[in-house]
Amino acid sequence: MRMSKIVRTGSDLMYPFIFIFGWYVIMHGHLTPGGGFQGGAVVATGAALVIVAYSYQEVNAMIKKAILMFQESGGLVLFIGAGLAGMILGFPFFYNWLANSGSLFGMSVIPGPNPGELNTAGFLPLMNIAVGTEVWGGLTIVILYMLSGVEKEGI
Amino acid sequence: MKKYLAVIVILIITSFMFIIGIDFVFGAPANSDMDDYFIEHGQEQIATNNIVTTVVFDYRGFDTLGESTVLFTAVIGVAMMFRKLGEGD
């Protein structure tokens, strides 16, 4: 069942900002409070807003559950893969092999309080992106599957 | 009788909580060696300003791996249950 036009217009205005705020929290996980779990939950909240404002049927026709499932699995595989990549290069499992390397996310940090730089922290941003992708896809698919069960009951 | 027993148990637990609240000084751990190590070496070793993220994703990265596995398993469980309920899809 669709909500009224006022609710739908409001959610249309709100959801891009919620998504972008969630992606910001994920991307700046190594600089500001928050990280993959929190940012992914914020993005899933935006998806929940769209699902509430429009009906389950309309949202289900727009996105495929298989894509979200793939996204969730891909996040976990990226997480483990980033940990395993260090073993190929000769480091222990989960060693931060990108920190202070000078390549991607490899800048050093001046000790002491400072505002920080996005291009630091080694593989922590990769981990944040992986966990954020997983949490976002996972929570969205949980909402969709639960609503599919409710719909079958005839409510 | 059961009522009195419940009241006595609640009183004992509450007094326990009060004793803990009065005796303990929060924010002053007895053993702070590990915290000091993280705060001192986090910025040079992991090159991050956010010490919390450093602990969660690097020093305790294995814990986060288990955490995301738990989430994955929970989602798989929900998907399995409701897929059977919905028949197909």
mmCIF file of C-alpha atoms in Angstrom:
data_model
loop_
_atom_site.group_PDB
_atom_site.id
_atom_site.type_symbol
_atom_site.label_atom_id
_atom_site.label_comp_id
_atom_site.label_asym_id
_atom_site.label_seq_id
_atom_site.Cartn_x
_atom_site.Cartn_y
_atom_site.Cartn_z
ATOM 1 C CA MET A 1 0.000 0.000 0.000
ATOM 2 C CA ARG A 2 1.433 3.370 -0.999
ATOM 3 C CA MET A 3 1.621 6.232 1.432
ATOM 4 C CA SER A 4 0.093 9.619 0.601
ATOM 5 C CA LYS A 5 1.669 12.025 -1.890
ATOM 6 C CA ILE A 6 3.030 14.219 0.912
ATOM 7 C CA VAL A 7 4.968 11.309 2.463
ATOM 8 C CA ARG A 8 6.233 10.152 -0.933
ATOM 9 C CA THR A 9 7.470 13.653 -1.876
ATOM 10 C CA GLY A 10 9.126 14.016 1.521
ATOM 11 C CA SER A 11 10.939 10.711 1.177
ATOM 12 C CA ASP A 12 11.983 11.627 -2.386
ATOM 13 C CA LEU A 13 13.562 14.791 -0.981
ATOM 14 C CA MET A 14 15.195 13.072 2.000
ATOM 15 C CA TYR A 15 16.622 9.798 0.762
ATOM 16 C CA PRO A 16 19.514 11.126 -1.397
ATOM 17 C CA PHE A 17 20.818 13.112 1.558
ATOM 18 C CA ILE A 18 20.548 10.082 3.884
ATOM 19 C CA PHE A 19 22.423 7.936 1.344
ATOM 20 C CA ILE A 20 25.159 10.522 0.896
ATOM 21 C CA PHE A 21 25.518 10.984 4.651
ATOM 22 C CA GLY A 22 25.838 7.229 5.069
ATOM 23 C CA TRP A 23 28.496 6.993 2.359
ATOM 24 C CA TYR A 24 30.316 9.915 3.985
ATOM 25 C CA VAL A 25 30.355 8.096 7.329
ATOM 26 C CA ILE A 26 31.715 4.967 5.610
ATOM 27 C CA MET A 27 34.409 6.823 3.638
ATOM 28 C CA HIS A 28 35.602 8.923 6.602
ATOM 29 C CA GLY A 29 35.592 5.998 9.029
ATOM 30 C CA HIS A 30 39.290 6.433 9.771
ATOM 31 C CA LEU A 31 38.978 10.179 10.477
ATOM 32 C CA THR A 32 35.638 10.864 12.155
ATOM 33 C CA PRO A 33 33.460 8.896 14.579
ATOM 34 C CA GLY A 34 31.630 6.100 12.815
ATOM 35 C CA GLY A 35 32.770 3.543 10.286
ATOM 36 C CA GLY A 36 31.529 0.708 8.161
ATOM 37 C CA PHE A 37 28.842 -0.649 10.491
ATOM 38 C CA GLN A 38 27.365 2.730 11.362
ATOM 39 C CA GLY A 39 27.462 4.128 7.832
ATOM 40 C CA GLY A 40 25.947 0.964 6.394
ATOM 41 C CA ALA A 41 23.122 1.182 8.928
ATOM 42 C CA VAL A 42 22.471 4.812 7.908
ATOM 43 C CA VAL A 43 22.262 3.853 4.210
ATOM 44 C CA ALA A 44 19.916 0.975 5.080
ATOM 45 C CA THR A 45 17.751 3.503 6.950
ATOM 46 C CA GLY A 46 17.385 5.499 3.727
ATOM 47 C CA ALA A 47 16.360 2.323 1.909
ATOM 48 C CA ALA A 48 13.827 1.588 4.669
ATOM 49 C CA LEU A 49 12.383 5.098 4.248
ATOM 50 C CA VAL A 50 11.848 4.500 0.527
ATOM 51 C CA ILE A 51 10.284 1.084 1.205
ATOM 52 C CA VAL A 52 7.901 2.575 3.790
ATOM 53 C CA ALA A 53 6.868 5.520 1.602
ATOM 54 C CA TYR A 54 6.345 3.386 -1.502
ATOM 55 C CA SER A 55 4.948 -0.115 -1.238
ATOM 56 C CA TYR A 56 6.939 -3.341 -0.991
ATOM 57 C CA GLN A 57 5.727 -4.418 -4.418
ATOM 58 C CA GLU A 58 6.988 -1.262 -6.151
ATOM 59 C CA VAL A 59 10.414 -1.400 -4.494
ATOM 60 C CA ASN A 60 10.661 -5.144 -5.133
ATOM 61 C CA ALA A 61 10.022 -4.524 -8.849
ATOM 62 C CA MET A 62 12.762 -1.861 -8.904
ATOM 63 C CA ILE A 63 15.650 -3.797 -7.306
ATOM 64 C CA LYS A 64 16.509 -7.473 -7.432
ATOM 65 C CA LYS A 65 17.189 -9.328 -4.178
ATOM 66 C CA ALA A 66 19.936 -11.337 -5.897
ATOM 67 C CA ILE A 67 21.939 -8.143 -6.500
ATOM 68 C CA LEU A 68 21.730 -7.185 -2.820
ATOM 69 C CA MET A 69 22.693 -10.743 -1.848
ATOM 70 C CA PHE A 70 25.699 -10.544 -4.180
ATOM 71 C CA GLN A 71 26.616 -7.164 -2.694
ATOM 72 C CA GLU A 72 26.502 -8.566 0.841
ATOM 73 C CA SER A 73 28.655 -11.571 -0.037
ATOM 74 C CA GLY A 74 31.026 -9.355 -2.012
ATOM 75 C CA GLY A 75 31.565 -7.124 1.015
ATOM 76 C CA LEU A 76 32.576 -10.052 3.201
ATOM 77 C CA VAL A 77 34.816 -11.494 0.461
ATOM 78 C CA LEU A 78 36.509 -8.095 0.030
ATOM 79 C CA PHE A 79 37.043 -7.931 3.804
ATOM 80 C CA ILE A 80 38.694 -11.352 3.983
ATOM 81 C CA GLY A 81 40.548 -10.740 0.709
ATOM 82 C CA ALA A 82 42.108 -7.546 2.041
ATOM 83 C CA GLY A 83 43.312 -9.517 5.057
ATOM 84 C CA LEU A 84 44.613 -12.379 2.910
ATOM 85 C CA ALA A 85 46.389 -10.078 0.425
ATOM 86 C CA GLY A 86 48.949 -9.306 3.119
ATOM 87 C CA MET A 87 49.807 -13.020 3.366
ATOM 88 C CA ILE A 88 50.674 -13.124 -0.355
ATOM 89 C CA LEU A 89 53.101 -10.229 0.215
ATOM 90 C CA GLY A 90 54.711 -12.048 3.140
ATOM 91 C CA PHE A 91 52.996 -10.427 6.136
ATOM 92 C CA PRO A 92 50.830 -12.065 8.813
ATOM 93 C CA PHE A 93 47.064 -12.388 8.325
ATOM 94 C CA PHE A 94 45.322 -9.022 8.880
ATOM 95 C CA TYR A 95 48.593 -7.085 8.899
ATOM 96 C CA ASN A 96 48.073 -3.501 7.732
ATOM 97 C CA TRP A 97 50.225 -3.875 4.623
ATOM 98 C CA LEU A 98 49.164 -0.553 2.998
ATOM 99 C CA ALA A 99 49.952 1.770 5.933
ATOM 100 C CA ASN A 100 52.925 4.137 5.420
ATOM 101 C CA SER A 101 53.568 2.535 2.006
ATOM 102 C CA GLY A 102 53.106 5.707 -0.044
ATOM 103 C CA SER A 103 50.601 4.131 -2.445
ATOM 104 C CA LEU A 104 46.795 4.102 -2.133
ATOM 105 C CA PHE A 105 45.767 5.312 1.354
ATOM 106 C CA GLY A 106 49.451 5.105 2.264
ATOM 107 C CA MET A 107 50.357 8.578 3.548
ATOM 108 C CA SER A 108 51.885 8.917 7.006
ATOM 109 C CA VAL A 109 50.348 10.910 9.847
ATOM 110 C CA ILE A 110 52.118 13.555 11.943
ATOM 111 C CA PRO A 111 51.937 12.415 15.595
ATOM 112 C CA GLY A 112 49.805 14.618 17.803
ATOM 113 C CA PRO A 113 46.410 16.240 17.338
ATOM 114 C CA ASN A 114 45.737 17.271 13.732
ATOM 115 C CA PRO A 115 42.724 17.357 11.410
ATOM 116 C CA GLY A 116 43.960 14.397 9.378
ATOM 117 C CA GLU A 117 44.079 13.474 5.701
ATOM 118 C CA LEU A 118 41.719 11.227 3.735
ATOM 119 C CA ASN A 119 44.605 9.462 1.989
ATOM 120 C CA THR A 120 45.955 7.753 5.124
ATOM 121 C CA ALA A 121 45.371 4.660 7.280
ATOM 122 C CA GLY A 122 46.443 1.862 4.919
ATOM 123 C CA PHE A 123 43.768 -0.780 4.420
ATOM 124 C CA LEU A 124 41.382 0.564 7.058
ATOM 125 C CA PRO A 125 39.322 2.505 4.447
ATOM 126 C CA LEU A 126 39.140 -0.669 2.345
ATOM 127 C CA MET A 127 37.864 -2.563 5.395
ATOM 128 C CA ASN A 128 35.347 0.194 6.130
ATOM 129 C CA ILE A 129 34.057 0.120 2.551
ATOM 130 C CA ALA A 130 33.813 -3.683 2.657
ATOM 131 C CA VAL A 131 31.935 -3.754 5.967
ATOM 132 C CA GLY A 132 29.733 -0.826 4.900
ATOM 133 C CA THR A 133 28.752 -2.581 1.667
ATOM 134 C CA GLU A 134 27.974 -5.755 3.573
ATOM 135 C CA VAL A 135 25.886 -4.079 6.290
ATOM 136 C CA TRP A 136 23.971 -1.925 3.811
ATOM 137 C CA GLY A 137 23.072 -4.829 1.531
ATOM 138 C CA GLY A 138 22.379 -7.163 4.443
ATOM 139 C CA LEU A 139 20.024 -4.896 6.371
ATOM 140 C CA THR A 140 18.144 -3.875 3.209
ATOM 141 C CA ILE A 141 17.624 -7.503 2.223
ATOM 142 C CA VAL A 142 16.433 -8.333 5.755
ATOM 143 C CA ILE A 143 13.755 -5.602 5.501
ATOM 144 C CA LEU A 144 12.712 -6.785 2.030
ATOM 145 C CA TYR A 145 12.486 -10.458 3.031
ATOM 146 C CA MET A 146 10.504 -9.690 6.197
ATOM 147 C CA LEU A 147 8.047 -7.565 4.197
ATOM 148 C CA SER A 148 7.661 -10.383 1.660
ATOM 149 C CA GLY A 149 6.610 -12.658 4.526
ATOM 150 C CA VAL A 150 4.110 -10.079 5.812
ATOM 151 C CA GLU A 151 2.653 -9.656 2.334
ATOM 152 C CA LYS A 152 2.045 -13.397 2.018
ATOM 153 C CA GLU A 153 0.062 -13.337 5.254
ATOM 154 C CA GLY A 154 -2.359 -10.921 3.602
ATOM 155 C CA ILE A 155 -1.775 -7.768 5.664
ATOM 156 C CA MET B 1 6.415 -16.012 50.073
ATOM 157 C CA LYS B 2 7.529 -15.753 46.456
ATOM 158 C CA LYS B 3 6.886 -12.002 46.504
ATOM 159 C CA TYR B 4 9.090 -11.499 49.579
ATOM 160 C CA LEU B 5 11.846 -13.565 47.987
ATOM 161 C CA ALA B 6 11.750 -11.404 44.853
ATOM 162 C CA VAL B 7 11.874 -8.201 46.917
ATOM 163 C CA ILE B 8 14.851 -9.493 48.914
ATOM 164 C CA VAL B 9 16.738 -10.470 45.759
ATOM 165 C CA ILE B 10 16.056 -7.065 44.194
ATOM 166 C CA LEU B 11 17.229 -5.309 47.353
ATOM 167 C CA ILE B 12 20.457 -7.329 47.438
ATOM 168 C CA ILE B 13 21.202 -6.593 43.776
ATOM 169 C CA THR B 14 20.404 -2.888 44.198
ATOM 170 C CA SER B 15 22.646 -2.545 47.238
ATOM 171 C CA PHE B 16 25.383 -4.332 45.289
ATOM 172 C CA MET B 17 25.027 -1.802 42.481
ATOM 173 C CA PHE B 18 25.182 1.093 44.952
ATOM 174 C CA ILE B 19 28.336 -0.300 46.573
ATOM 175 C CA ILE B 20 29.958 -0.611 43.138
ATOM 176 C CA GLY B 21 28.844 2.897 42.190
ATOM 177 C CA ILE B 22 30.274 4.422 45.376
ATOM 178 C CA ASP B 23 33.511 2.436 45.506
ATOM 179 C CA PHE B 24 34.649 2.520 41.892
ATOM 180 C CA VAL B 25 36.248 5.523 40.233
ATOM 181 C CA PHE B 26 35.322 5.450 36.558
ATOM 182 C CA GLY B 27 37.794 6.538 33.904
ATOM 183 C CA ALA B 28 40.838 5.495 35.974
ATOM 184 C CA PRO B 29 41.713 1.882 35.054
ATOM 185 C CA ALA B 30 44.162 -0.009 37.250
ATOM 186 C CA ASN B 31 46.000 -1.553 34.291
ATOM 187 C CA SER B 32 46.306 0.959 31.450
ATOM 188 C CA ASP B 33 49.398 -0.449 29.721
ATOM 189 C CA MET B 34 47.516 -1.634 26.646
ATOM 190 C CA ASP B 35 45.505 1.588 26.278
ATOM 191 C CA ASP B 36 48.667 3.650 26.546
ATOM 192 C CA TYR B 37 50.341 1.488 23.903
ATOM 193 C CA PHE B 38 47.433 1.957 21.470
ATOM 194 C CA ILE B 39 47.273 5.718 22.043
ATOM 195 C CA GLU B 40 51.045 6.198 21.760
ATOM 196 C CA HIS B 41 51.795 3.965 18.770
ATOM 197 C CA GLY B 42 48.502 4.073 16.820
ATOM 198 C CA GLN B 43 49.397 7.118 14.766
ATOM 199 C CA GLU B 44 52.842 5.954 13.652
ATOM 200 C CA GLN B 45 52.055 2.250 13.177
ATOM 201 C CA ILE B 46 48.676 2.395 11.432
ATOM 202 C CA ALA B 47 48.859 6.032 10.209
ATOM 203 C CA THR B 48 45.362 6.849 11.478
ATOM 204 C CA ASN B 49 44.085 9.729 13.572
ATOM 205 C CA ASN B 50 41.047 7.770 14.781
ATOM 206 C CA ILE B 51 42.334 5.465 17.531
ATOM 207 C CA VAL B 52 38.951 3.722 17.870
ATOM 208 C CA THR B 53 38.984 2.649 14.214
ATOM 209 C CA THR B 54 42.615 1.569 14.629
ATOM 210 C CA VAL B 55 41.656 -0.755 17.490
ATOM 211 C CA VAL B 56 38.470 -2.057 15.872
ATOM 212 C CA PHE B 57 39.836 -2.752 12.398
ATOM 213 C CA ASP B 58 43.539 -3.376 12.968
ATOM 214 C CA TYR B 59 44.612 -4.378 16.465
ATOM 215 C CA ARG B 60 41.322 -6.244 16.917
ATOM 216 C CA GLY B 61 40.673 -6.935 13.229
ATOM 217 C CA PHE B 62 39.939 -10.604 13.870
ATOM 218 C CA ASP B 63 37.096 -9.602 16.172
ATOM 219 C CA THR B 64 35.552 -7.472 13.421
ATOM 220 C CA LEU B 65 35.840 -10.408 11.009
ATOM 221 C CA GLY B 66 33.789 -12.505 13.420
ATOM 222 C CA GLU B 67 31.310 -9.685 13.862
ATOM 223 C CA SER B 68 30.656 -9.339 10.134
ATOM 224 C CA THR B 69 30.389 -13.129 9.840
ATOM 225 C CA VAL B 70 27.699 -13.072 12.539
ATOM 226 C CA LEU B 71 25.785 -10.429 10.559
ATOM 227 C CA PHE B 72 26.155 -12.461 7.366
ATOM 228 C CA THR B 73 24.833 -15.584 9.091
ATOM 229 C CA ALA B 74 21.886 -13.661 10.544
ATOM 230 C CA VAL B 75 20.934 -12.319 7.110
ATOM 231 C CA ILE B 76 21.242 -15.792 5.561
ATOM 232 C CA GLY B 77 18.985 -17.171 8.301
ATOM 233 C CA VAL B 78 16.302 -14.531 7.727
ATOM 234 C CA ALA B 79 16.492 -15.072 3.967
ATOM 235 C CA MET B 80 16.127 -18.838 4.349
ATOM 236 C CA MET B 81 13.156 -18.566 6.698
ATOM 237 C CA PHE B 82 11.153 -16.060 4.680
ATOM 238 C CA ARG B 83 12.029 -17.630 1.350
ATOM 239 C CA LYS B 84 10.379 -20.849 2.513
ATOM 240 C CA LEU B 85 7.398 -18.868 3.763
ATOM 241 C CA GLY B 86 7.006 -17.093 0.410
ATOM 242 C CA GLU B 87 7.493 -20.220 -1.760
ATOM 243 C CA GLY B 88 9.893 -19.382 -4.572
ATOM 244 C CA ASP B 89 11.052 -15.834 -5.446
#
